[in-house]
Coordinates of N, CA and C in Angstrom, one line a residue:
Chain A
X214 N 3.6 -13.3 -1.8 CA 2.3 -13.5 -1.2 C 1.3 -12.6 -1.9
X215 N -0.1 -13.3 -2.5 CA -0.9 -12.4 -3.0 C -1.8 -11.5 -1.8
X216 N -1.5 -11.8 -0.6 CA -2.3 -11.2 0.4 C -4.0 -11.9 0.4
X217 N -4.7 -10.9 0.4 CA -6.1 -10.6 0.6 C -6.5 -10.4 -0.9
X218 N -7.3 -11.5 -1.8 CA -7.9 -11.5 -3.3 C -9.1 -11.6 -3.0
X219 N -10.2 -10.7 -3.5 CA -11.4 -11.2 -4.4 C -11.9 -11.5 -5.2
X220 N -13.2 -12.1 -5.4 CA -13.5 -12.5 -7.0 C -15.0 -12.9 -6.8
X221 N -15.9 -11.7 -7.6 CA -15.3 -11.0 -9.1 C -15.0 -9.8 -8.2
X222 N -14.3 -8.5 -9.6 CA -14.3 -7.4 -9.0 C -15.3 -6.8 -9.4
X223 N -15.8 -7.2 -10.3 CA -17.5 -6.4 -10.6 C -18.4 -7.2 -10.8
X224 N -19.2 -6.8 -10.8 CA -20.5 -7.6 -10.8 C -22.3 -6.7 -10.8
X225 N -22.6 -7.0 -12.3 CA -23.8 -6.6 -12.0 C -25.2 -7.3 -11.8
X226 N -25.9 -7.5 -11.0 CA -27.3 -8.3 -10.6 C -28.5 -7.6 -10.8
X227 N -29.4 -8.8 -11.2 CA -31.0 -8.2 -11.2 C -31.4 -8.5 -10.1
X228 N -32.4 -8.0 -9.5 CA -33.2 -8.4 -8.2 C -33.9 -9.6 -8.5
X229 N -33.7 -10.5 -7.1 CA -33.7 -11.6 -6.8 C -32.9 -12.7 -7.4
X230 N -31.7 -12.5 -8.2 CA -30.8 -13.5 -8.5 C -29.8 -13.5 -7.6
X231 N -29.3 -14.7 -7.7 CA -28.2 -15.3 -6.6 C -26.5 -15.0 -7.2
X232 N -25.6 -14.7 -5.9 CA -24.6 -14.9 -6.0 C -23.7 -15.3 -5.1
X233 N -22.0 -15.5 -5.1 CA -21.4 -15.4 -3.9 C -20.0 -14.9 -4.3
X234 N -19.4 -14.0 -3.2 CA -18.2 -13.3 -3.6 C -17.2 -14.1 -2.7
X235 N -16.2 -14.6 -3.6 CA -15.1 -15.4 -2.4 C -13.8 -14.5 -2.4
X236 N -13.8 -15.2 -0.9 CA -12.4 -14.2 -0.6 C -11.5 -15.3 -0.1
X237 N -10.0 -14.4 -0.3 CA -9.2 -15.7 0.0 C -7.7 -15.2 0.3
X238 N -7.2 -15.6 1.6 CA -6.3 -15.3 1.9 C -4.9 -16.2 2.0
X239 N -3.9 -15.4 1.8 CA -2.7 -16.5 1.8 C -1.8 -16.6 3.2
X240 N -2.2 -15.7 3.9 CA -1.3 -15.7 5.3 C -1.8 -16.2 6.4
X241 N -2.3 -17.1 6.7 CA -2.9 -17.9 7.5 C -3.2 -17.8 8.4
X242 N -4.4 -16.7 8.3 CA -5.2 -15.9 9.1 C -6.1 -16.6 10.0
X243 N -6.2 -16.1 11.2 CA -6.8 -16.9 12.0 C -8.8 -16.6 11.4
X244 N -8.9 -14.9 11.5 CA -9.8 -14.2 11.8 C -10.2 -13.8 9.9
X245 N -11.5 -13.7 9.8 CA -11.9 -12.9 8.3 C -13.1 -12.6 8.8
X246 N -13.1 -11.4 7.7 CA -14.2 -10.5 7.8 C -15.2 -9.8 6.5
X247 N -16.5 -9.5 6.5 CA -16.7 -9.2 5.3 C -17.4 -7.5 5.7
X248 N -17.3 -6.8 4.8 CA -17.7 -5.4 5.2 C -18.7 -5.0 3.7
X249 N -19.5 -4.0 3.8 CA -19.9 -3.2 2.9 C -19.3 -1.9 3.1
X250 N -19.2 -1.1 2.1 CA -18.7 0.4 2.0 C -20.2 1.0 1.1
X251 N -20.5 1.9 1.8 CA -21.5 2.6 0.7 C -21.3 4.7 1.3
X252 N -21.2 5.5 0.6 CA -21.0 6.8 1.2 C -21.7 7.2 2.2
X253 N -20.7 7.9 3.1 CA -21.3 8.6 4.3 C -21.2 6.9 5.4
X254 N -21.2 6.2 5.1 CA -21.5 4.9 6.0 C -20.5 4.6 6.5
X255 N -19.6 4.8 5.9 CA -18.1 4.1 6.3 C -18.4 2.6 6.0
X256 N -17.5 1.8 6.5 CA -17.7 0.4 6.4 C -18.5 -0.2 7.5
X257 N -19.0 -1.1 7.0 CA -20.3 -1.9 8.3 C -19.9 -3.6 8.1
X258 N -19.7 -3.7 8.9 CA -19.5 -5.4 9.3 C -20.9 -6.5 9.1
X259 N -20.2 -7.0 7.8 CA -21.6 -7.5 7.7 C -21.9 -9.3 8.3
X260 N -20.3 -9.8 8.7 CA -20.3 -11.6 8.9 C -19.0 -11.6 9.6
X261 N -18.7 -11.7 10.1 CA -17.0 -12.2 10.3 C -16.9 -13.6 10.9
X262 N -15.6 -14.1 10.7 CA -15.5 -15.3 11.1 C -13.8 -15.6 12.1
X263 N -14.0 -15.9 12.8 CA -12.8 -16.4 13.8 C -11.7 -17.6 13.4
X264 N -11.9 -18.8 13.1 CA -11.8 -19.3 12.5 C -12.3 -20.4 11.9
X265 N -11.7 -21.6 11.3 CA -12.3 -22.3 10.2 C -13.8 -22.8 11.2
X266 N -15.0 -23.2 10.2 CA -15.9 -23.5 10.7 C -17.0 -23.0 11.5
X267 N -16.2 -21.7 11.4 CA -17.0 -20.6 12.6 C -17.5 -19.6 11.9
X268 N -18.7 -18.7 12.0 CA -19.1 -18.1 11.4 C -19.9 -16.9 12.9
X269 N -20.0 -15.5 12.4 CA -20.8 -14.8 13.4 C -21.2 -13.7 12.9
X270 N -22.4 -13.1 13.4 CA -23.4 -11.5 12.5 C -22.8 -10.8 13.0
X271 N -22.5 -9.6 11.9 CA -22.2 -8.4 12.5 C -23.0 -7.4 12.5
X272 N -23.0 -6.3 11.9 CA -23.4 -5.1 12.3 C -24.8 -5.1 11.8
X273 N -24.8 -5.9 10.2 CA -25.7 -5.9 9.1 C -26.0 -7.2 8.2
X274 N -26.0 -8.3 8.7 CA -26.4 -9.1 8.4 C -27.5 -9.8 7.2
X275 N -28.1 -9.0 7.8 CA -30.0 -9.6 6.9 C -29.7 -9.5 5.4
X276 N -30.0 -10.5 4.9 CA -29.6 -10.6 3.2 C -28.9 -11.5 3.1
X277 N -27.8 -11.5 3.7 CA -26.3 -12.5 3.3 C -26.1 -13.8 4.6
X278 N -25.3 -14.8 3.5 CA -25.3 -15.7 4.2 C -23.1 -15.9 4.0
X279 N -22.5 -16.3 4.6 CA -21.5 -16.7 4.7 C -20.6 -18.2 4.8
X280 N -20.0 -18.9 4.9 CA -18.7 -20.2 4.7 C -18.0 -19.9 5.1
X281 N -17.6 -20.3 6.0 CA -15.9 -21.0 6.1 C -15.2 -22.0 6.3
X282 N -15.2 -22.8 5.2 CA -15.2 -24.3 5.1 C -13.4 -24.9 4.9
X283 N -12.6 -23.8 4.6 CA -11.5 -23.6 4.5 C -10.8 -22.7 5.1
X284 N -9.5 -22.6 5.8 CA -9.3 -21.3 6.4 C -9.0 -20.2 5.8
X285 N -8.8 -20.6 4.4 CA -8.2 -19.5 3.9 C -9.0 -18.6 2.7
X286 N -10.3 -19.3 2.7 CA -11.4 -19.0 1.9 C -13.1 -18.2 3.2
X287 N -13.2 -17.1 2.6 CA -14.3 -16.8 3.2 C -15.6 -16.1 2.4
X288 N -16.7 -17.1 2.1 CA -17.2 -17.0 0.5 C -19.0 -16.0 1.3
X289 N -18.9 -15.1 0.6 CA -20.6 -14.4 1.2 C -21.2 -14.5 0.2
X290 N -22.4 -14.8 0.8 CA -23.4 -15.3 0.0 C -24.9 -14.3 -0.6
X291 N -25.4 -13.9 -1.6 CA -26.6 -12.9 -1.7 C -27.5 -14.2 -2.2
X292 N -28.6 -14.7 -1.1 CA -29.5 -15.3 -1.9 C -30.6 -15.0 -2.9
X293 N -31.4 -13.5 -2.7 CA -32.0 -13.2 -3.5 C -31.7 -11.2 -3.8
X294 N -31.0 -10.9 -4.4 CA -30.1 -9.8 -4.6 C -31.2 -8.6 -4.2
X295 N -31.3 -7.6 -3.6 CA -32.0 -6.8 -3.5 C -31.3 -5.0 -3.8
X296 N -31.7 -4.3 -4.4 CA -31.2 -2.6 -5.0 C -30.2 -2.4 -4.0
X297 N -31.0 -2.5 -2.7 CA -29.8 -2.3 -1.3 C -28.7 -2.7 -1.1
X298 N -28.5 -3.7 -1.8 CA -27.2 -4.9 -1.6 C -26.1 -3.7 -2.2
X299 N -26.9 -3.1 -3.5 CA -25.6 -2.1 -4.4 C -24.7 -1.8 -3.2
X300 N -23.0 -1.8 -3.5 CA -22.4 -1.5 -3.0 C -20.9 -1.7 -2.9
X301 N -20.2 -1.7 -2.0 CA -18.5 -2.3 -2.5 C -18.7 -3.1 -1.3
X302 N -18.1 -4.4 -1.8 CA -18.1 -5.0 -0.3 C -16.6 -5.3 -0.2
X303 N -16.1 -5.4 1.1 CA -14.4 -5.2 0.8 C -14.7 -6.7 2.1
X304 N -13.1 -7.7 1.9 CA -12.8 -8.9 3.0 C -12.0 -8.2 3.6
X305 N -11.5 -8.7 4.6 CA -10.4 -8.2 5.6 C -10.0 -9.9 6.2
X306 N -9.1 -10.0 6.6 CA -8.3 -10.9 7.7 C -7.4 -10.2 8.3
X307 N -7.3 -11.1 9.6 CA -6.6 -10.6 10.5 C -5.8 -12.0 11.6
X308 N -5.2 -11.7 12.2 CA -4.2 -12.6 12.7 C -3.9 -11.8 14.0
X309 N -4.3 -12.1 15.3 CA -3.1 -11.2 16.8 C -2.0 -11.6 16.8
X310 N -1.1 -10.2 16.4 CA 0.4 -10.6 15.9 C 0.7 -9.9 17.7
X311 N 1.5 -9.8 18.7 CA 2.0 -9.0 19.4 C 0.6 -8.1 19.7
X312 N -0.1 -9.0 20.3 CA -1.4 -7.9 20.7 C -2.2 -7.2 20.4
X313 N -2.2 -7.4 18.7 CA -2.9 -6.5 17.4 C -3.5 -7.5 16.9
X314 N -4.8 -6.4 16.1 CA -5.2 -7.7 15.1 C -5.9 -6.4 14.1
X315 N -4.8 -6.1 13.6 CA -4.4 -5.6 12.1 C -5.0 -6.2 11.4
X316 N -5.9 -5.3 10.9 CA -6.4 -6.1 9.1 C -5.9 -5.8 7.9
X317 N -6.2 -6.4 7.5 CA -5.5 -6.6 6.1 C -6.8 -6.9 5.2
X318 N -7.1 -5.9 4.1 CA -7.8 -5.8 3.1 C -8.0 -6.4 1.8
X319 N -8.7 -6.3 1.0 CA -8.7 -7.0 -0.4 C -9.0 -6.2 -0.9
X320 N -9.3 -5.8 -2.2 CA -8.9 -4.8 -3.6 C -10.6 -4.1 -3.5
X321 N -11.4 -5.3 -3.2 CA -13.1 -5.2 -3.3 C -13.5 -5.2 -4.4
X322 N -15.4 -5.8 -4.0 CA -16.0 -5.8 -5.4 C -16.9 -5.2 -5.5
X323 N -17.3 -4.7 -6.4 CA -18.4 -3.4 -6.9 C -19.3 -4.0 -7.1
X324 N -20.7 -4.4 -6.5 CA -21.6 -4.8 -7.1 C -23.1 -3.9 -7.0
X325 N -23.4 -4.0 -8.3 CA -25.0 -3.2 -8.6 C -26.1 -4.3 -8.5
X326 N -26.6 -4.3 -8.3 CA -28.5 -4.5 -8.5 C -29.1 -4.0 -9.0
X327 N -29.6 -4.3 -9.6 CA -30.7 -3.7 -10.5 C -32.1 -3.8 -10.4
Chain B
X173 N -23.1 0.2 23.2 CA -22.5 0.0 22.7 C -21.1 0.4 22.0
X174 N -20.8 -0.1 21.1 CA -19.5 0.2 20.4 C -20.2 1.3 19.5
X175 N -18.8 2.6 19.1 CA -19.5 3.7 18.1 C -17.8 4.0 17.7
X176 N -17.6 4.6 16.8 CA -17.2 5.7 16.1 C -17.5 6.9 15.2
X177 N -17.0 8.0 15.7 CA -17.8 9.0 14.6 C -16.7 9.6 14.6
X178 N -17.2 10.5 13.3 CA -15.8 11.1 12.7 C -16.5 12.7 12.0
X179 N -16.6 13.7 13.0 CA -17.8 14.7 12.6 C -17.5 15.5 11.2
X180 N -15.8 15.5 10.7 CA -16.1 16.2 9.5 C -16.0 15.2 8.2
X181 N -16.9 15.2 7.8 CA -16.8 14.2 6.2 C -16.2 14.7 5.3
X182 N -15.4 15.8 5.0 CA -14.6 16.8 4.0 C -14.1 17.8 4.5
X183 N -12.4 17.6 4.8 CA -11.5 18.3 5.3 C -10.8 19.0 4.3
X184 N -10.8 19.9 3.9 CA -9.8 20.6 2.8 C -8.4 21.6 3.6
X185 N -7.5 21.7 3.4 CA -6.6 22.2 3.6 C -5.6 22.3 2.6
X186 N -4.7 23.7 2.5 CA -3.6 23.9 1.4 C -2.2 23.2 2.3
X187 N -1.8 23.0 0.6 CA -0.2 22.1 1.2 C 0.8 22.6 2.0
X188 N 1.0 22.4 3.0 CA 1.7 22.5 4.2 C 1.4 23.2 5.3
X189 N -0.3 23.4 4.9 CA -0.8 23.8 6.1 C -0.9 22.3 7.5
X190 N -1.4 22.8 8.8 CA -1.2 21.3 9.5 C -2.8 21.0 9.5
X191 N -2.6 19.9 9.6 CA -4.2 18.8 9.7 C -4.4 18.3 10.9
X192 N -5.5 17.8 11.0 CA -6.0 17.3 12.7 C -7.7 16.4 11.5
X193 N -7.2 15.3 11.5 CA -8.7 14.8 11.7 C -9.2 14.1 13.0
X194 N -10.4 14.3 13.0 CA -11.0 14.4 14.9 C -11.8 12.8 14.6
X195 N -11.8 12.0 16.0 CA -12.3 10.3 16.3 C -12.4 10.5 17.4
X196 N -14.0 10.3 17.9 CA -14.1 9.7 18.9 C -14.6 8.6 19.4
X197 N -15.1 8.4 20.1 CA -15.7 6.6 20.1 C -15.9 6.8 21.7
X198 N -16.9 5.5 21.7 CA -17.0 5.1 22.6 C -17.3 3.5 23.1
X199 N -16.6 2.9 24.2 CA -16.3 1.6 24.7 C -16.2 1.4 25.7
X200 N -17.0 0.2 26.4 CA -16.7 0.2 27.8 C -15.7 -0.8 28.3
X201 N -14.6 -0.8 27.4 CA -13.7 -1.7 28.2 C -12.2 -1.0 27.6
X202 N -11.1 -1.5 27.2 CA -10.3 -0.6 27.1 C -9.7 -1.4 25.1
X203 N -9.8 -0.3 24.7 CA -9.9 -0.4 22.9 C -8.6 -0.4 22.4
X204 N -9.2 -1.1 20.7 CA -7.4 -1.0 20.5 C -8.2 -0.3 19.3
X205 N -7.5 0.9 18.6 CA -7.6 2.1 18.1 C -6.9 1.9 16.9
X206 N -7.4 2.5 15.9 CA -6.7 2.2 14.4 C -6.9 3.7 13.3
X207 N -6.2 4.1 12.7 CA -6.7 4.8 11.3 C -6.3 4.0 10.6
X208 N -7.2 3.8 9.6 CA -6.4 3.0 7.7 C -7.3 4.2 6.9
X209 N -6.2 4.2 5.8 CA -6.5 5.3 5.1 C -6.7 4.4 3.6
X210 N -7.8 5.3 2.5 CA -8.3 5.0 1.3 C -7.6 6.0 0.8
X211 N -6.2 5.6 -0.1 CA -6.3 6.4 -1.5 C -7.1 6.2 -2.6
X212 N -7.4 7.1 -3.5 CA -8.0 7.1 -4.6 C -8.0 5.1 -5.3
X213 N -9.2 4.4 -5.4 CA -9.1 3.5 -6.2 C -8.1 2.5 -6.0
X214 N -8.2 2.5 -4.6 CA -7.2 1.7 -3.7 C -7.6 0.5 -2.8
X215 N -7.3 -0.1 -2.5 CA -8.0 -1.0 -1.0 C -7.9 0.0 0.2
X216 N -8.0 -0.5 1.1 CA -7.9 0.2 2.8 C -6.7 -0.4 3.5
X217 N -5.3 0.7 4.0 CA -4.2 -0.2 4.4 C -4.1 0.9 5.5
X218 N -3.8 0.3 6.7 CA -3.7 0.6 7.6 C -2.4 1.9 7.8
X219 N -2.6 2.4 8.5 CA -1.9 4.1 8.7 C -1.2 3.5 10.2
X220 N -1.5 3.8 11.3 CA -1.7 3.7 12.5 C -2.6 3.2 13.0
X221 N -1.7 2.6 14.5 CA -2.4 1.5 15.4 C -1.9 2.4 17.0
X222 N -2.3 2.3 17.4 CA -2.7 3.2 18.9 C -1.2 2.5 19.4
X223 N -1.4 1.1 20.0 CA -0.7 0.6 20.6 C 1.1 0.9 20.1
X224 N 0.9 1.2 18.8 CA 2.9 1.1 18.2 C 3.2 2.2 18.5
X225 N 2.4 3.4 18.6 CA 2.4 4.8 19.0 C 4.4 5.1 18.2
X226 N 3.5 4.7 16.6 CA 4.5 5.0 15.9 C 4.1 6.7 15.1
X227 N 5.0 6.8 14.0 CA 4.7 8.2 13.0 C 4.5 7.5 11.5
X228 N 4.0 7.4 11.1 CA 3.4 6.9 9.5 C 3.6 8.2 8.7
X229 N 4.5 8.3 7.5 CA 4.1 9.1 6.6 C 3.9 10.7 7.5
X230 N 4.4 10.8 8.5 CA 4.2 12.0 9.1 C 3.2 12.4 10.0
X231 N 2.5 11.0 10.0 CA 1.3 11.4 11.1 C 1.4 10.5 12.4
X232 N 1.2 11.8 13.2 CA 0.9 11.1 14.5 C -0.7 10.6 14.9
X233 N -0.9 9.8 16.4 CA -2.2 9.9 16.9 C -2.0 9.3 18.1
X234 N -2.5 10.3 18.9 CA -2.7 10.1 20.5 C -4.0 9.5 21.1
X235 N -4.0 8.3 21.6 CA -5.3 8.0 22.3 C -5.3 8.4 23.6
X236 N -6.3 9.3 23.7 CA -7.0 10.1 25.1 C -7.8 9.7 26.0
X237 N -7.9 8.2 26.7 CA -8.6 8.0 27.0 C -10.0 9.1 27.9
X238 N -9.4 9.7 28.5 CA -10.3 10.8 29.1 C -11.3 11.5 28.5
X239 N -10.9 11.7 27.2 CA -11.7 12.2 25.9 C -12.4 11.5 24.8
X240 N -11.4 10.1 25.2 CA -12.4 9.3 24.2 C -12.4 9.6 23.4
X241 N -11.1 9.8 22.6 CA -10.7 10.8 21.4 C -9.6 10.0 20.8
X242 N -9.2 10.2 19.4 CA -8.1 9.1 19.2 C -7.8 9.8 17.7
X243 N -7.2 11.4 17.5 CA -7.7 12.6 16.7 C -5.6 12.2 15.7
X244 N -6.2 12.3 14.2 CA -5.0 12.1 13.3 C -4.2 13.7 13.4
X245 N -2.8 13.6 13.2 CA -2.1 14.8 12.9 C -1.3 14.5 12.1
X246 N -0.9 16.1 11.8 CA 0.2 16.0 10.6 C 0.6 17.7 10.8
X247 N 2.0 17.8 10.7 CA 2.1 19.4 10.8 C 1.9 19.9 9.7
X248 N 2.6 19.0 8.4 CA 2.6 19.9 7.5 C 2.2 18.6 6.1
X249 N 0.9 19.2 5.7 CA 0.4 18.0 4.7 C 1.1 18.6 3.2
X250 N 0.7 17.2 2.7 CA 1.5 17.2 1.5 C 0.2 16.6 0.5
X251 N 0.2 16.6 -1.0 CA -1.1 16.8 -1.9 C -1.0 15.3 -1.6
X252 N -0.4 14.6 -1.9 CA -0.5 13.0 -1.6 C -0.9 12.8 -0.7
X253 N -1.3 13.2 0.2 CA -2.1 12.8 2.1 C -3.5 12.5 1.4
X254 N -4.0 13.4 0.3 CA -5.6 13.4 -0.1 C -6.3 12.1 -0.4
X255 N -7.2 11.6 0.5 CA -7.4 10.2 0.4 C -8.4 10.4 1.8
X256 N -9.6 9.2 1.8 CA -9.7 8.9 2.9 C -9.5 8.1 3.9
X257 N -10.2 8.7 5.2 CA -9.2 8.4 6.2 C -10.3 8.0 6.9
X258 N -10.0 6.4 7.7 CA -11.2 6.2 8.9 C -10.7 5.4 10.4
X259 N -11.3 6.0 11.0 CA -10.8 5.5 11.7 C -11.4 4.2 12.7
X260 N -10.8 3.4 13.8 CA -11.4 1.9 14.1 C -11.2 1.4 15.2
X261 N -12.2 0.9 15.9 CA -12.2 0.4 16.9 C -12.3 -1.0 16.9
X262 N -11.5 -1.7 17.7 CA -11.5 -2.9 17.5 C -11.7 -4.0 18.8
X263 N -12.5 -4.6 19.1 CA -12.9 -5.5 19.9 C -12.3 -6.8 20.9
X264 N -10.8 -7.6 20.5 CA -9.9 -8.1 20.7 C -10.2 -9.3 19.2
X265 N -10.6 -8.1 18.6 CA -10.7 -9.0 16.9 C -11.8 -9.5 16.9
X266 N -12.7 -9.7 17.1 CA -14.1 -10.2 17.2 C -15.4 -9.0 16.4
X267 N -14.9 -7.9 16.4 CA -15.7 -7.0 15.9 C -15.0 -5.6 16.1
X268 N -15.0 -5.2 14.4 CA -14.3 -4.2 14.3 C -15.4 -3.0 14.3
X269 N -15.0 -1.8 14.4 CA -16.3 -0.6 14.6 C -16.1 0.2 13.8
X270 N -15.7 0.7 12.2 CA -15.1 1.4 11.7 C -15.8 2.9 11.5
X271 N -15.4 4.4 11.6 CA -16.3 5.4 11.6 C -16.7 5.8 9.9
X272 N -17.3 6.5 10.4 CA -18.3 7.2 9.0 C -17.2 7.5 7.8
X273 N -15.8 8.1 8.2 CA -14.5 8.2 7.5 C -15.0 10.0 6.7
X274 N -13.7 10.3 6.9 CA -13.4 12.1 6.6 C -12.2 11.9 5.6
X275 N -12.8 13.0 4.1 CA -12.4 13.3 3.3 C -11.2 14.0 3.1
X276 N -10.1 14.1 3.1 CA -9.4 14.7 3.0 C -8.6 15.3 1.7
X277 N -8.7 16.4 1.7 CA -8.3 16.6 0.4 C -6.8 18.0 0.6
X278 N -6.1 18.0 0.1 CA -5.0 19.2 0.3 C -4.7 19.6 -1.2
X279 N -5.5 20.7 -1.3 CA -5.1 21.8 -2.0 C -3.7 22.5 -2.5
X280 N -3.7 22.3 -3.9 CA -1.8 23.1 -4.1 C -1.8 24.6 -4.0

């Protein structure tokens, strides 16, 4: 099992071009998640999703749009890229195994703005 | 609301001295508790979960409800512990809370 993949792992943007980072999992996760990492911040919840079809804001929304049109794919969206966006954004899934809902991470992607 | 904070952002200690990184949070219903740890140029894989109130790698962590505290240990660290560490509150999976995350570094 490849687990939790992203794509790309890098990526650099000019301000106001579009993109989208898909994630994609193989364990047939009920729950996905998308996060930003920037220092001092920890990680912030920027969309998660429950399952297929379902989408909800999290912590930090504004800017990104998200999919989940498949279960096993959960694609975020930058409509017009802004300096702020710079950042790592990491996926997570999760599944309640025994009363947990353990996540499970992806490698992440590094993207700049410019 | 939901919070985590994690007050030191750079912990340094020499090797086999003991560690304590400090979590508290706050929740008004009753939380499921997590550390996942960042090695160097790594993803984020999970350490400890409150509920297995297992030992990972040598670390324990007690959730205090009273304290509202949910603080990493280790008696005696080793240079490979150096990595960061965060810790998480979790919602019944609907929204995770992750804290600001503390640096840990162990000196030879």
């Amino acid at each position: 099992n490849a687990g939790v993949t992203q794509t790309p792992k890098f990526r650099v943007l000019k301000t106001g071009q579009s993109m989208t980072l898909l994630c994609a999992q193989d364990m047939n996760h009920e729950y996905m998640y998308w996060y930003r990492q920037d220092p001092g911040m920890g990680l912030r919840l920027i969309h998660y999703s429950v399952g297929e079809g379902t989408t909800a804001k999290g912590e930090v929304p504004d800017g990104y749009n998200v999919s989940r049109l498949k279960k096993q794919n959960f694609l975020l969206g930058l409509e017009s890229a802004a300096p702020s966006q710079t950042s790592v954004y990491f996926c997570a899934s999760s599944h309640p195994r025994l009363g947990t809902y353990e996540q499970y991470f992806g490698p992440g992607t590094r993207l700049t703005v410019t | 609301a939901q919070r985590v904070t994690q007050p030191e952002k750079l912990l340094s200690v020499f090797k086999g001295a003991p560690v304590e990184l400090k979590c508290n949070y706050s929740y008004s219903g009753s939380p499921e508790l997590f550390w996942y740890v960042q090695y160097s140029r790594q993803r984020l894989q999970l350490l400890l979960r409150h509920i297995s109130r297992e030992s990972i790698k040598g670390f324990t962590a007690d959730l205090n409800k009273g304290e509202t505290s949910f603080h990493l240990k280790k008696p005696f660290a080793q240079e490979e512990d150096s990595a960061m560490y965060y810790c998480a509150l979790n919602n019944y999976g609907q929204n995770f809370v992750f804290g600001p995350g503390t640096r840990l570094s162990v000196l030879p």
